[in-house]
């Protein structure tokens, strides 16, 4: 049987330039709606093809792309009913939420504009984040019952992912924006099978027919073909291929699935999904350490680039790999397609894990994996283990005076969390995007005990202090030091930052910080844990669900009301509507009130808040029982 992707590659060879037109027809002949597509012309290998009649160029970062603006018209209209439904269910006392939405419906920009951000932190972050996404997704069972938050995902405009959070976002979008529960219970046993470590490769019971040796050979062949076609290979190529076997629902890790194909998927085109954005950090030539001022790049369905005043430009993501100079493709230069492989993009945002591939203790991993590491990966990695190579640099000769890579034909990117901004807030705080509220799920491992302590928020806050500097007009709420986070428990329960926007000049989103904490499972599993049995995997997801919903409202029955208030806050200001009394109470309870306690705390060892589901092997249970924990939780909230 000829695999579909190969067949398609063959068609594309015959008809260069028409590639993206053909795939939907091919799929629709099977009566299916289009999902993200295996539309690369030749599998994992980028191809030089004739350019479209309007040749792609680099544009500056002064505004949203035309494509994004057009898409927003569709999406923003689609979010109105979900927001109205949410507010109806949340039922803010003495405030008619649905009528408020209806009154302002014809002026969409008056209404809330919601973003969601999923932090990095390997599989821990992916799974804890997946619990939050499930909680926000009205398609999940029970998610629209009292105390739950289902519908927030349908109400959101943007969905950011970084590193492990990017695996989550990327996997859902590659798989037709499927649900978290369908990914966990994948009927085809293809994706999210984390009991098989990435070194073993997929379970042979799935659609993958490979044994471990065949898995490594397939990956090596795919990457070699890219190198033979003249593109630099980096360890990230291997890492991204391996990830794809776990994240993309297709044979051989879906080598032809491109990131740009998200923009062709029906559900995205119809505005039925949020706008996915993945984040990676730029690295100036010769730099090994990534500072907080490094350029932050984003991958969205239309474009790759940055808002930062350094490179300050975007290129169509579909044409990554093309040889741009001074912002253009010179006459005669062909267009490259297929470079923006979806697994490569997810691998780029998480390139930190390259080091895991390289440093893994070779004892206990399959023989093939061990020789693969020593013979193939190690020589490629050398001093540049963590990079993803985006050569030829699309920003060569572009904004020479500010772009530190302008004179380099190479562009190398690293894991989006290496600048410590481990939550992908950067795309969501851009003033052009007008996001009002960001649900920021933080599964970072900051403390010695592998819990978050606000480090990611502090990094973004510090970066944006000087709005004429690297922040380039962005504005971010005040964030206290990490000792304060721990001492005040701001990292042990949801906390709002930026409640009072009157003392900031430009558009400052409200941040709803949702830290990973032990609700029903000891979810502080180390970042470099690469296999989870299904019990542990599902418990992680459930813990994330409980964290986002505060135990479905059992820890605080007012939590859904408070989420509603957070969503409405900036909109109420714009429409000069009096803040409901219940919201004032919520803000007193959940907003960081500006106090600090910067004394170095003892080791952070949070207690369970809920009924312990299963005990993870490494840790002892110290549950006080659900009722006691609820009382403790409430006491902390009212402090
Ligand atoms: C994608 O999901 C939609 C539902 O959102 C479904 O109608 C469609 O058939 C799915 N397409 C594929 C290719 O699975
Ligand atoms: C939904 O709620 C019902 C009734 O409480 C329960 O039996 C069922 O297990 C729940 N479903 C999920 C996915 O939790
Ligand atoms: C994977 O694809 C199979 C066959 O199309 C489908 O039944 C299954 O639901 C898909 N799984 C996910 C997680 O999208
Ligand atoms: C970023 O740059 C500013 C000024 O250019 C400097 O004060 C600050 O220390 C830098 N931050 C980091 C994290 O390097
Ligand atoms: C930018 O640098 C490139 C490469 O050195 C050069 O060809 C180009 O002329 C420069 N552009 C400007 C506007 O100086
Ligand atoms: C917070 O995390 C940072 C980063 O890991 C660490 O350096 C710092 O000591 C931690 N502080 C507290 C109070 O946990
Ligand atoms: C997880 O957190 C608990 C305290 O909540 C701590 O006792 C345990 O050592 C932590 N696990 C790891 C791997 O650090
Ligand atoms: C802010 O950044 C700009 C550009 O880097 C710099 O010129 C200015 O001195 C900075 N201001 C402060 C207060 O650091
Ligand atoms: C919260 O809801 C989820 C999904 O229905 C369920 O699995 C979980 O048991 C519930 N937890 C509590 C504390 O009610
Ligand atoms: C400040 O934090 C320290 C360290 O956790 C604690 O011992 C002290 O009681 C706190 N101070 C106040 C006023 O809460
Ligand atoms: C699953 O993993 C957890 C944590 O590592 C362990 O405690 C448990 O025994 C495992 N369960 C099974 C069925 O292997
Ligand atoms: C709002 C703001 O400061 N925008 C600046 C971002 O950076 C570009 C390139 O340096 C400037 O042209 C904008 O004025």
Tab-separated table of N, CA and C in Angstrom, residues 10 58 75 80 124 134 276 346 451 488 494 610:
chain	number	residue	atom	x	y	z
A	10	UNK	N	3.887	12.621	-4.450
A	10	UNK	CA	4.014	12.335	-5.867
A	10	UNK	C	3.166	13.304	-6.695
A	58	UNK	N	8.842	39.225	3.922
A	58	UNK	CA	8.839	39.467	5.359
A	58	UNK	C	8.103	40.784	5.578
A	75	UNK	N	-13.809	34.409	14.371
A	75	UNK	CA	-13.707	33.809	15.703
A	75	UNK	C	-14.397	34.663	16.765
A	80	UNK	N	-19.163	34.794	21.075
A	80	UNK	CA	-20.195	35.538	21.822
A	80	UNK	C	-21.168	34.592	22.539
A	124	UNK	N	4.850	16.606	32.593
A	124	UNK	CA	4.095	17.134	33.735
A	124	UNK	C	3.229	18.301	33.281
A	134	UNK	N	-9.233	20.386	29.590
A	134	UNK	CA	-10.450	19.579	29.698
A	134	UNK	C	-11.500	20.327	30.528
A	276	UNK	N	-4.006	29.107	17.865
A	276	UNK	CA	-2.890	28.504	18.593
A	276	UNK	C	-1.568	29.220	18.297
A	346	UNK	N	6.940	21.811	17.268
A	346	UNK	CA	6.754	21.427	18.679
A	346	UNK	C	8.098	21.093	19.331
A	451	UNK	N	7.583	22.322	42.303
A	451	UNK	CA	6.345	23.102	42.162
A	451	UNK	C	6.681	24.475	41.582
A	488	UNK	N	2.963	33.894	50.751
A	488	UNK	CA	1.537	34.239	50.748
A	488	UNK	C	0.681	33.149	50.109
A	494	UNK	N	-5.358	29.530	42.729
A	494	UNK	CA	-5.454	30.562	41.706
A	494	UNK	C	-5.304	31.969	42.307
A	610	UNK	N	-7.462	17.934	48.141
A	610	UNK	CA	-8.637	17.107	47.859
A	610	UNK	C	-8.428	15.677	48.324
